[in-house]
XYZ file of C-alpha atoms in Angstrom:
556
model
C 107.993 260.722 203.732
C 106.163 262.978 200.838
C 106.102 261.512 197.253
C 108.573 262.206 195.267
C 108.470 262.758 191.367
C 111.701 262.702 188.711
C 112.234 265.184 185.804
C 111.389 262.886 183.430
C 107.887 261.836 184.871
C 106.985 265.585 185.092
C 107.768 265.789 180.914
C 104.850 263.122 180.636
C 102.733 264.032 182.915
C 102.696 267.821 180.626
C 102.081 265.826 177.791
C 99.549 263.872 178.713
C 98.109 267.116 180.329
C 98.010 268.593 176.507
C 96.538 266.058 175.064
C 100.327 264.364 173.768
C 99.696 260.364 173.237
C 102.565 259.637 171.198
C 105.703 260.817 171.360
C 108.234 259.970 168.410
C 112.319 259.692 169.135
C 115.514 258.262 169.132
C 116.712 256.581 172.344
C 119.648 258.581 173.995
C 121.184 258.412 177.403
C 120.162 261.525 178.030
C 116.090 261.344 177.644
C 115.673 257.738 179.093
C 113.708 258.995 182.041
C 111.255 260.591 179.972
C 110.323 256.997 178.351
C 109.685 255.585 181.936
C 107.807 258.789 182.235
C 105.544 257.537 179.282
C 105.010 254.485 180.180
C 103.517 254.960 183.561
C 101.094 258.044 181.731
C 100.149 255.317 178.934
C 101.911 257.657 175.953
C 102.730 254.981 173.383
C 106.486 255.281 172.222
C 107.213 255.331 168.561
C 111.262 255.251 168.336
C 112.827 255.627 164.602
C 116.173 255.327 163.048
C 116.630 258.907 162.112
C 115.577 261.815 164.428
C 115.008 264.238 161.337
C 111.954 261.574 160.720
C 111.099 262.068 164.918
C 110.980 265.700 164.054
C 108.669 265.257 160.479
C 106.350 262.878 162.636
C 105.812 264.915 165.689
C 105.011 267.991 162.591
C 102.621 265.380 160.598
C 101.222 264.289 164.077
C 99.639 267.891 165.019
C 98.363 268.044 161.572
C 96.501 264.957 160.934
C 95.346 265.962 164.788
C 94.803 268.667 165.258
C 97.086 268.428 168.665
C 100.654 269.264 169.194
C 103.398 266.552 168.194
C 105.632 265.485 170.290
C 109.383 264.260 169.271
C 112.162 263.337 172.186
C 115.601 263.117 170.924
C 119.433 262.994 172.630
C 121.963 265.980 172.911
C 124.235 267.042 170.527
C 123.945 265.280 167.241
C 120.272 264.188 168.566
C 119.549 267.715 168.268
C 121.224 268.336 165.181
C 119.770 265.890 163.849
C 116.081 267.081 164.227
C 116.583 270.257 162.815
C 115.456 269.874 159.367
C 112.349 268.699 161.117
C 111.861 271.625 163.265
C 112.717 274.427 160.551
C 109.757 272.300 158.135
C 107.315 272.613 161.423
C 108.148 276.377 161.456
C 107.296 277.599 157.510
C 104.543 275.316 157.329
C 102.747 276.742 160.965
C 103.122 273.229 162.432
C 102.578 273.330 166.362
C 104.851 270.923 167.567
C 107.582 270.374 170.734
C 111.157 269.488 170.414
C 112.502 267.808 173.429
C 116.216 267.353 173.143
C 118.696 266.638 176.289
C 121.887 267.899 177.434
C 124.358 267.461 179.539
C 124.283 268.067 182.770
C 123.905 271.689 184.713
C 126.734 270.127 186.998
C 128.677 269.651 184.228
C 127.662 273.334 182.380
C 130.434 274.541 179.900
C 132.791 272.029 180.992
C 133.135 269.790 177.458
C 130.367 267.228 178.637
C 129.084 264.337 176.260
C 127.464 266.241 173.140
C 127.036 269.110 174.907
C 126.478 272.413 172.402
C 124.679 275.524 172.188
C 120.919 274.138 171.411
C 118.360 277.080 172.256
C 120.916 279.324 170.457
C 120.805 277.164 167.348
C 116.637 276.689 167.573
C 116.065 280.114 168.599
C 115.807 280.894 164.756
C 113.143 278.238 163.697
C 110.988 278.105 167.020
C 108.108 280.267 168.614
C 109.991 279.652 171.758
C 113.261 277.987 173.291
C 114.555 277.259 176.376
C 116.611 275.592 178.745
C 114.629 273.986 182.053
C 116.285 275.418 185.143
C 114.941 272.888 188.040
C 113.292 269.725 188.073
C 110.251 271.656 190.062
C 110.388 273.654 187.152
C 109.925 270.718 184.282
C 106.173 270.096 183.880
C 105.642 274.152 184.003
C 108.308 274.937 181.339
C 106.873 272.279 178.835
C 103.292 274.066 179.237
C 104.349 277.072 178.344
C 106.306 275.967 175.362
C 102.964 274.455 174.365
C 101.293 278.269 175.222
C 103.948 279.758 173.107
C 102.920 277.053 170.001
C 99.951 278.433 169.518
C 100.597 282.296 169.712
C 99.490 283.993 166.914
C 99.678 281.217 164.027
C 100.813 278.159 165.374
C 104.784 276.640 165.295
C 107.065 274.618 167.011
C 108.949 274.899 170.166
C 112.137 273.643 171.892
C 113.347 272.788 174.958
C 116.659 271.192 176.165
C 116.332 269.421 179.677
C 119.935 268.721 181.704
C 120.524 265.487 182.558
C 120.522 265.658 185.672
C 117.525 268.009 186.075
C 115.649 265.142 184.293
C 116.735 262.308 186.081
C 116.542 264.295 189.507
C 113.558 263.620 191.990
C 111.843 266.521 194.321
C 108.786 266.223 196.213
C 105.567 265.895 194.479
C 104.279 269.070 196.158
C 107.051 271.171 195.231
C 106.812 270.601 190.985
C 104.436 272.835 189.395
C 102.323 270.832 187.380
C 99.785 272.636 185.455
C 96.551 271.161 184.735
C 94.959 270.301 181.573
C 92.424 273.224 180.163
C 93.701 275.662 182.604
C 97.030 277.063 181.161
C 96.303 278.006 177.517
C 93.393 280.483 176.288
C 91.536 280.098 173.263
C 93.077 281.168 170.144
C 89.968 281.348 167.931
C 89.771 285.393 167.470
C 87.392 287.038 165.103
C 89.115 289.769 163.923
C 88.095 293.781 163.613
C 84.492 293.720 162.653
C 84.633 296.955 161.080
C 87.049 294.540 158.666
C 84.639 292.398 158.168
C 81.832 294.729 157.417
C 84.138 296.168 154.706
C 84.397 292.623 153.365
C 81.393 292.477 153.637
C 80.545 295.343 151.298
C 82.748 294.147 149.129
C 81.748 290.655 148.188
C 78.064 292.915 147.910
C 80.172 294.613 144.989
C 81.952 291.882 143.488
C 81.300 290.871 139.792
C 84.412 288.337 139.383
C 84.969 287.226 142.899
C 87.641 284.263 143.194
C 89.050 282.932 146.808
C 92.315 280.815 147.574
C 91.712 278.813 150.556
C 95.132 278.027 152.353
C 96.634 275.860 154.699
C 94.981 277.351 157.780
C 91.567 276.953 156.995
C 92.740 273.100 157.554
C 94.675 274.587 160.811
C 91.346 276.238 162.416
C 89.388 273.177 161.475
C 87.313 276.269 159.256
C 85.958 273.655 156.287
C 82.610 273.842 156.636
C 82.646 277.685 157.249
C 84.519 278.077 154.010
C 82.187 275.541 152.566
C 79.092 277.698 153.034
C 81.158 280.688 152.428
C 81.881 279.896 149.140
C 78.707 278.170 148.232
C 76.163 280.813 150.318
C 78.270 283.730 148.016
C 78.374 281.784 144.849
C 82.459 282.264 144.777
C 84.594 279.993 143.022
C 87.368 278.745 145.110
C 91.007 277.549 144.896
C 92.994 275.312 147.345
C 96.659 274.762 148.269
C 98.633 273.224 150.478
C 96.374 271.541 153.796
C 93.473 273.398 152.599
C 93.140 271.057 149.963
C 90.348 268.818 150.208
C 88.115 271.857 151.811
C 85.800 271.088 148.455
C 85.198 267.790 147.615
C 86.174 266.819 143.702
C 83.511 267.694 141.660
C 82.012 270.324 143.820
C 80.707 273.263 141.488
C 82.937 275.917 143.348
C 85.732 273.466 143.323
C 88.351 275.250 140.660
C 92.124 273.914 140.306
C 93.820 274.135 136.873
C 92.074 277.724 136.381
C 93.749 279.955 138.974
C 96.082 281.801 136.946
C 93.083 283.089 134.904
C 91.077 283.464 137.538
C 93.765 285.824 139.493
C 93.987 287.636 136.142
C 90.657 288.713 135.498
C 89.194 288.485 138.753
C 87.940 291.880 140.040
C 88.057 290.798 143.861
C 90.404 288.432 145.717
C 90.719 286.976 148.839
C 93.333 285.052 149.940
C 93.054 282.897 153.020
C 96.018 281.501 155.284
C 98.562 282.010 152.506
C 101.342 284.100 152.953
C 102.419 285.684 149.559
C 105.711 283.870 149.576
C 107.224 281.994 146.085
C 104.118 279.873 145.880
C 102.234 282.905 144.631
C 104.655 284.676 142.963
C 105.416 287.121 146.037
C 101.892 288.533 145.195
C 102.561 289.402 141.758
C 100.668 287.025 140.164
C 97.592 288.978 141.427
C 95.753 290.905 138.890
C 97.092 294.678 139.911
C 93.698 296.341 139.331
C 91.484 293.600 141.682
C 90.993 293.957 145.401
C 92.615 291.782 147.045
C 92.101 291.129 150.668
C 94.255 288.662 153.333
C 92.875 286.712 155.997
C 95.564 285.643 158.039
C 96.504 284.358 162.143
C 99.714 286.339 161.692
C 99.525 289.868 161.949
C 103.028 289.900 160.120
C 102.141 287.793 157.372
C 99.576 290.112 156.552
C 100.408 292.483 153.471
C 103.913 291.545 153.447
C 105.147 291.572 149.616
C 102.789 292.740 148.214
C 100.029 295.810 148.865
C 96.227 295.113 150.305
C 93.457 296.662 150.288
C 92.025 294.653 153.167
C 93.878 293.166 155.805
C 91.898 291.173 158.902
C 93.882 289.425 161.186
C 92.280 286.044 163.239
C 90.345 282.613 162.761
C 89.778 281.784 159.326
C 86.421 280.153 160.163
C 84.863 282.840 162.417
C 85.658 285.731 159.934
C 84.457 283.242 156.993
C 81.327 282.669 158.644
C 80.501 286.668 160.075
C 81.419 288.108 156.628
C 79.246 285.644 155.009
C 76.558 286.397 157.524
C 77.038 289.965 156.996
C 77.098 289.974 153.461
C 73.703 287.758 153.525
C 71.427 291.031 153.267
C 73.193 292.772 150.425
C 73.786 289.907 148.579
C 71.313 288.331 146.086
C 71.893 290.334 143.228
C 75.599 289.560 143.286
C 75.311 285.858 143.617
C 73.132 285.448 140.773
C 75.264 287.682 138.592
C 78.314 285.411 139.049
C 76.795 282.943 137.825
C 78.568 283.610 133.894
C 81.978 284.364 135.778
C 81.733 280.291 137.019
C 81.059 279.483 133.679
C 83.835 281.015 132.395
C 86.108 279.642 134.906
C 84.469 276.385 134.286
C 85.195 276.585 130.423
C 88.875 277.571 130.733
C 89.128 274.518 133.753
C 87.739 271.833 131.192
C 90.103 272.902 128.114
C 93.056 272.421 130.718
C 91.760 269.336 131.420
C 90.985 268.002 128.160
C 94.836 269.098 127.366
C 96.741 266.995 130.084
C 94.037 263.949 129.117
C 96.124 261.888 126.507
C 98.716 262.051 128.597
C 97.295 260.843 131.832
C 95.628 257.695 129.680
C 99.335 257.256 127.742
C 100.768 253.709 127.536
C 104.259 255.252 126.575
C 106.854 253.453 128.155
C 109.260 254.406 130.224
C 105.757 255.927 131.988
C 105.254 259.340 131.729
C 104.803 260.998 134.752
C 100.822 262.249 134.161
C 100.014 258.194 133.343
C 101.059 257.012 137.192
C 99.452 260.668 139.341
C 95.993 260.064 137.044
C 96.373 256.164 138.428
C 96.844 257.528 141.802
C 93.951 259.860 141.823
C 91.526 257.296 140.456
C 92.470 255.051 143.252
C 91.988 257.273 146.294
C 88.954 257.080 148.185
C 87.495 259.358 150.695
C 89.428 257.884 153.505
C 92.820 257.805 151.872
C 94.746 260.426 153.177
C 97.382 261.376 150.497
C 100.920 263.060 151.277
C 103.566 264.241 148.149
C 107.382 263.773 149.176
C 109.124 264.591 146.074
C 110.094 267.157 143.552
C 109.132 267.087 139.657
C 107.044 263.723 140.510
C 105.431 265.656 143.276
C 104.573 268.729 140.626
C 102.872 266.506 138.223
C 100.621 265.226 141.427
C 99.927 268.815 142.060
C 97.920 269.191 138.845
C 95.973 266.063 139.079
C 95.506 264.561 142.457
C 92.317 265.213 144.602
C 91.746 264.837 148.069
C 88.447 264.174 148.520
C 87.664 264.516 152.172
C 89.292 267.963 154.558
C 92.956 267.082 156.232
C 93.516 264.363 153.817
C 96.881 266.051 151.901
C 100.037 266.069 153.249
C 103.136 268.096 151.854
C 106.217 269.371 153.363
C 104.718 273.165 152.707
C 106.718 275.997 151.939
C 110.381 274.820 153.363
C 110.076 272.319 150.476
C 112.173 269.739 153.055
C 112.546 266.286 151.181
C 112.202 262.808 152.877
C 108.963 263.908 155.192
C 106.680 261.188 153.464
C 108.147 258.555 155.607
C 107.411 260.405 158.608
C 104.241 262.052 157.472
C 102.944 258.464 156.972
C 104.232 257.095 160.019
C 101.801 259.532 162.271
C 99.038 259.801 160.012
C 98.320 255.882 159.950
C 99.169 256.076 164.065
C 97.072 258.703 164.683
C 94.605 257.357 162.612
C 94.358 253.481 162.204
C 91.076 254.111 160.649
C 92.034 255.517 157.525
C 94.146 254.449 154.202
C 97.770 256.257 154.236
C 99.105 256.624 150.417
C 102.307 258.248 150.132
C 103.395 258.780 146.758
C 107.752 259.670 146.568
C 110.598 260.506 144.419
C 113.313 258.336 144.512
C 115.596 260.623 145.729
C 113.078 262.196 148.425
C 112.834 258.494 149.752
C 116.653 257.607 149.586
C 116.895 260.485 152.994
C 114.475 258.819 155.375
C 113.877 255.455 153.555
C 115.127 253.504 156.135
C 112.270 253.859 158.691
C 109.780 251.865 156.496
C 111.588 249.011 159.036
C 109.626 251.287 161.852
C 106.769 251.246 160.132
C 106.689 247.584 159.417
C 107.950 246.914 163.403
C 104.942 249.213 164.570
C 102.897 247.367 161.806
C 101.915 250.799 160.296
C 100.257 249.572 157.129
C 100.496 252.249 154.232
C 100.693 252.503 150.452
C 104.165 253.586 148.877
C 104.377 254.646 146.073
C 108.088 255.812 144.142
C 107.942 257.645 141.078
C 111.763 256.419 139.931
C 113.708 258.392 137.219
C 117.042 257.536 138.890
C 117.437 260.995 138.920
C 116.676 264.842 141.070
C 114.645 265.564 137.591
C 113.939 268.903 139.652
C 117.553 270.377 139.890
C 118.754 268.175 136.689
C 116.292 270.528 134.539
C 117.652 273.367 135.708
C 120.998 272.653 135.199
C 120.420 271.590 131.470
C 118.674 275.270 131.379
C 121.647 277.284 132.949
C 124.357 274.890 131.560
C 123.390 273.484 128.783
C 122.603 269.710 127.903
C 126.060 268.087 128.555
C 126.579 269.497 132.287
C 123.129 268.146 132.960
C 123.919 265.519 134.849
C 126.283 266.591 137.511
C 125.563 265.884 140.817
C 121.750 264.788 140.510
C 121.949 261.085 138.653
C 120.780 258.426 141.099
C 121.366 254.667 140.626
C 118.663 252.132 139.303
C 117.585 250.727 142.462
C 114.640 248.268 142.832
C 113.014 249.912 145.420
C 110.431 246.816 145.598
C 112.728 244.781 146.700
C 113.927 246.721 149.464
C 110.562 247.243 150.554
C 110.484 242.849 150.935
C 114.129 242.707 152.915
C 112.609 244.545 154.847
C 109.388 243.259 155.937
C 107.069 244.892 153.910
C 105.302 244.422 150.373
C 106.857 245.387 146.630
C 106.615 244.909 143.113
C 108.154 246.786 140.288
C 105.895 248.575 137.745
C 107.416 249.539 134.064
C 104.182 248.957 132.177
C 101.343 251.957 133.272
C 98.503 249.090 132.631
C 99.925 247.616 136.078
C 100.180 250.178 138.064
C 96.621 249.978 138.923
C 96.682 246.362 139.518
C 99.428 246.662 141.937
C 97.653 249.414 144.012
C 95.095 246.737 144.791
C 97.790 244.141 145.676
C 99.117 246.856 147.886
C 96.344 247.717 149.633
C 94.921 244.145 150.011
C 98.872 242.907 151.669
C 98.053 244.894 154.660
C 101.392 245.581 154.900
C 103.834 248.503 154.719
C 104.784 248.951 150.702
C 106.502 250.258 148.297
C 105.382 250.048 144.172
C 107.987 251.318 142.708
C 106.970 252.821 139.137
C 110.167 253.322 136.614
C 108.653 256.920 134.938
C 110.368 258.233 132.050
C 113.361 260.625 133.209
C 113.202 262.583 130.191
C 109.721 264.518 131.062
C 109.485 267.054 133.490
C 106.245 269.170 134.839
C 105.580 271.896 133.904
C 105.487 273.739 137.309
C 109.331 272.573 137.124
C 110.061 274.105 133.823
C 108.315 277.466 135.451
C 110.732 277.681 138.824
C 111.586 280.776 139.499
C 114.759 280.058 140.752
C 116.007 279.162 137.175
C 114.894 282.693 135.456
C-alpha cells in the first residue's frame, strides 16, 4: 500500500519548507491535525488565550526574523478573533500567514459549527485569501500564500482549510508538496537605474540634504547600506518606526528631535520606506520648495499624497548602496560643504534636548511621564530589544527612547492597534532567547491582551514589563477636554486603579509598584535579575500629556 499523508501534516510540512518554526494559536476542533502535523516536523507550538495575540505574534515573529509568522486559529469566532491582528500585519508590511479552519466542504452552506464567510471578510486586509480545495492541494496552496506575502512590499495572507480537507488522508505521491528554495524568487530588485543616476546627480547638488529612513530599510535587512549611505554622503538622517536603531545613539548622522526643521529648510529629501500617510502629515510637512524623492517596494505607495520629484521603486539597500556608489565621483565638494548644515541641525537637536532635560531628571510625584521613558532609555543595552504598546505613554517614549542596535524597536506601526506588546514580546524573546525583551505599556493598551503574560510565564518567556499607569486613555481623554471642554473629559476613557504588580505575582511572574521616580531604576534591575516574566507598574501623573498628543490631527 503507498503512504498516505493527512491535510494537516501537509500544512507543516509547507511551513517547515519556508522556514516556519513556531506557529502561535488557539486550540480549536477544527485545526487539531495541523498540531500533530507540527509535532512530527519539530515546529514548537506556542498556544495563547486570545487569538488577536496569535495574530500580533505571528506579525512580531516575521519581524524580529526576518521569516514569515505563522498563527493557526479555529473557525468562526477563531477567525474573528484574529482580525485585529491581521489588519496590524497589513499597514505595517508584516509578512505573515493566517491559518483559520472551517467547517467542512461536506457540510458547505449548510449552517455548520462557526461556519461564516472568512476569505470574504480577509480579502480586505490580506495580499491573498483563499479557501484550500483538496487535501492534494494543501501543502501547494500554503506556498503560494507565502509567494503572494512577499509581492511587492511584504503582508499577510489567509487561508481557511475545511475540516475535512484537513483531517483527510491521500497518497503521499498524489499531494503537491513544494520544496524549500524552489517556489519563491528573490524579491531584492534594484530599481530603474536611470532613477538612480538622477539621484545620483542630485545628492552631487545638494547643499541641505536630510533622509528619513523607514520601516523597510529594517524589512530588506538594508542597515549597513544606509549606514554608509548616510555616512559616505555626509547626510544627516532621521528614523521611524522599524528603521529605528539603523544609527546607533550618538552616531554623528544620528538626528531625532530636529526633523521638523530639518524638513523645513532642507533643500533635498529623501524619504525611505515611508508612505506619506498621518505620520508625516500626508506629505505636507515637507518643505514645498525641496526635492523630495521616495524610495519605496510599493509601486503604489510611491507619490501618493503628495507630489515627487523622484520616484524609484525596489530594495531599499541595493538602491542605497548604487546611488551612493554612483554619486561617489561627483561628490567631494558636496560632502564637505554640508558639513555647517550638520551643525546646524546639531545646534537646534541639543536646544530640544536641553528643553525636555528637567523634566526627564524631575522627582515630581505622581511621575511625570518624561522622568520614567529617560529611566527606560538609560537602562537599555544593545541587546534589549524595546517595543511601545500604548498611547500618550508611548508618545513621550517616542521623543526619548533609543534603540541602540538595528531590529531592536517594536511598535504596532501605522494601524495604531493597542494590546500588541504582549504579543510582540512573546515572539521576540522566542525567536530570540538571546536577547533582553523590554516592553514598556499603557494601562489601558495592556488591559486588551494582558492576560497572556500567564503564556509567557507557562513558556517561561522572561521579559521586562513595564506599565506607565494614569488609570486613564490620556490619549482620547485630551481630546475630549479639547472638543468638549473640561467637565465631559472623562467620559468613557477613566480606568480603575489597578495594581498591575500584583497581577503580574498571581500570576507567576515578578511585580512591584513604583510611585517614587528614584525607584524606578532600582526595580528595572530587580526585574531583570528575577528572570522572570514582569510587570513594574509606574503610577505617572494623569494630568500631563505629550506633546505629540496635544498635536493629533484628529482633534484640529
Amino acid at each position: 500500500m503507498s503512504e498516505t499523508i493527512s491535510g494537516g501534516h501537509l500544512v507543516a510540512k509547507a511551513l517547515k519548507a519556508e522556514g516556519v518554526d513556531v506557529i502561535y494559536t488557539l486550540c480549536g476542533g477544527h485545526i487539531i491535525d495541523i498540531y500533530d502535523g507540527c509535532v512530527d516536523e519539530g515546529i514548537e507550538v506556542i498556544d495563547v488565550r486570545h487569538e488577536q495575540v496569535a495574530a500580533h505574534a505571528a506579525d512580531g515573529y516575521a519581524r524580529i526574523t526576518g521569516k514569515p509568522g505563522c498563527a493557526v486559529v479555529t473557525a468562526g469566532p477563531g477567525t474573528t478573533d484574529a482580525v485585529t491582528g491581521v489588519a496590524n500585519a497589513f499597514r505595517a508590511e508584516s509578512p505573515m500567514l493566517l491559518i483559520g479552519g472551517q467547517g467542512a466542504l461536506s457540510q458547505h452552506k449548510m449552517g455548520s459549527l462557526q461556519d461564516l464567510p472568512h476569505v470574504d471578510m480577509m480579502t480586505p486586509i490580506t495580499k491573498f485569501a483563499a479557501t484550500v480545495p483538496s487535501t492534494e492541494r494543501v501543502a501547494d496552496i500554503v506556498s503560494m500564500a507565502f509567494r503572494e506575502c512577499y509581492n511587492g512590499a511584504p503582508g499577510p495572507s489567509f487561508l481557511e482549510i475545511p475540516r475535512d480537507v484537513l483531517d483527510a488522508k491521500v497518497p503521499l505521491e498524489k499531494a503537491r508538496i513544494p520544496q524549500a528554495g524552489q517556489y519563491r524568487a528573490s524579491t531584492r530588485q534594484l530599481g530603474d537605474p536611470e532613477a538612480v543616476e538622477q539621484l545620483a546627480d542630485m545628492l552631487a547638488h545638494a547643499e541641505k540634504p536630510a533622509i528619513l529612513l523607514g520601516s523597510q530599510v529594517w524589512t530588506c535587512r538594508a542597515t549597513d547600506a544606509a549606514i554608509d549611505f548616510v555616512r559616505a554622503l555626509n547626510i544627516p538622517a532621521y528614523m521611524n518606526g522599524s528603521g529605528r536603531g539603523t544609527l546607533p545613539p550618538g552616531d554623528p548622522h544620528h538626528f531625532q528631535l530636529s526633523r521638523r526643521y530639518a524638513f523645513t529648510e532642507a533643500d533635498l529629501i529623501i524619504i525611505v520606506g515611508t508612505p506619506f500617510d498621518f505620520r508625516m502629515g500626508y506629505g505636507k510637512r515637507l518643505s514645498p520648495t525641496a526635492k523630495v524623492v521616495q524610495i519605496d517596494l510599493d509601486y503604489r505607495t510611491v507619490g501618493k499624497n503628495r507630489d515627487i520629484d523622484l520616484g524609484i521603486v525596489g530594495d531599499a539597500g541595493l538602491i542605497l548602496s548604487a546611488a551612493a556608489q554612483a554619486a561617489s565621483g561627483r561628490i567631494e565638494n558636496g560632502v564637505a560643504r554640508r558639513k555647517a548644515w550638520l551643525d546646524e541641525l546639531r545646534a537646534v537637536e541639543t536646544a530640544a534636548y536641553e528643553k525636555r532635560l528637567p523634566r526627564q531628571h524631575s522627582d515630581a510625584q505622581p511621575i511625570d511621564p518624561y522622568r520614567l521613558v529617560h529611566e527606560i532609555n538609560e537602562f537599555l543595552t544593545e541587546d534589549t530589544i524595546y517595543i511601545g504598546d500604548g498611547g500618550d505613554i508611548v508618545t513621550f517614549s517616542g521623543q526619548v527612547v533609543q534603540p541602540k542596535s538595528p531590529g531592536h524597536w517594536m511598535d504596532p506601526g501605522p494601524l495604531g492597534t493597542l494590546g500588541v506588546g504582549m504579543a510582540f514580546a512573546m515572539a521576540a524573546k522566542q525567536a530570540r532567547r538571546d536577547k533582553e525583551v523590554l516592553c514598556l505599556f499603557g494601562d489601558g493598551a495592556f488591559s486588551l491582551t494582558g492576560w497572556d503574560f500567564e503564556t509567557m510565564v507557562r513558556f517561561d518567556l522572561p521579559f521586562i514589563g513595564v506599565i506607565g499607569n494614569n488609570s486613564s486613555m490620556n490619549q482620547i481623554r485630551y481630546g475630549q477636554a479639547a472638543k468638549y471642554g473640561e467637565d465631559r473629559a472623562r467620559i468613557g476613557n477613566t480606568l480603575g486603579d489597578i495594581r498591575y504588580g500584583e497581577f503580574a505575582k498571581l500570576l507567576g511572574g515578578y511585580g512591584e509598584e513604583v510611585r517614587d521616580p528614584a525607584e524606578i531604576r532600582p526595580a528595572l534591575e530587580r526585574a531583570r535579575e528575577s528572570g522572570k516574566p514582569s510587570l513594574i507598574n509606574v503610577w505617572v501623573d494623569p494630568e500631563v500629556y505629550a506633546p505629540g498628543t496635544m498635536n493629533q490631527t484628529m482633534y484640529k
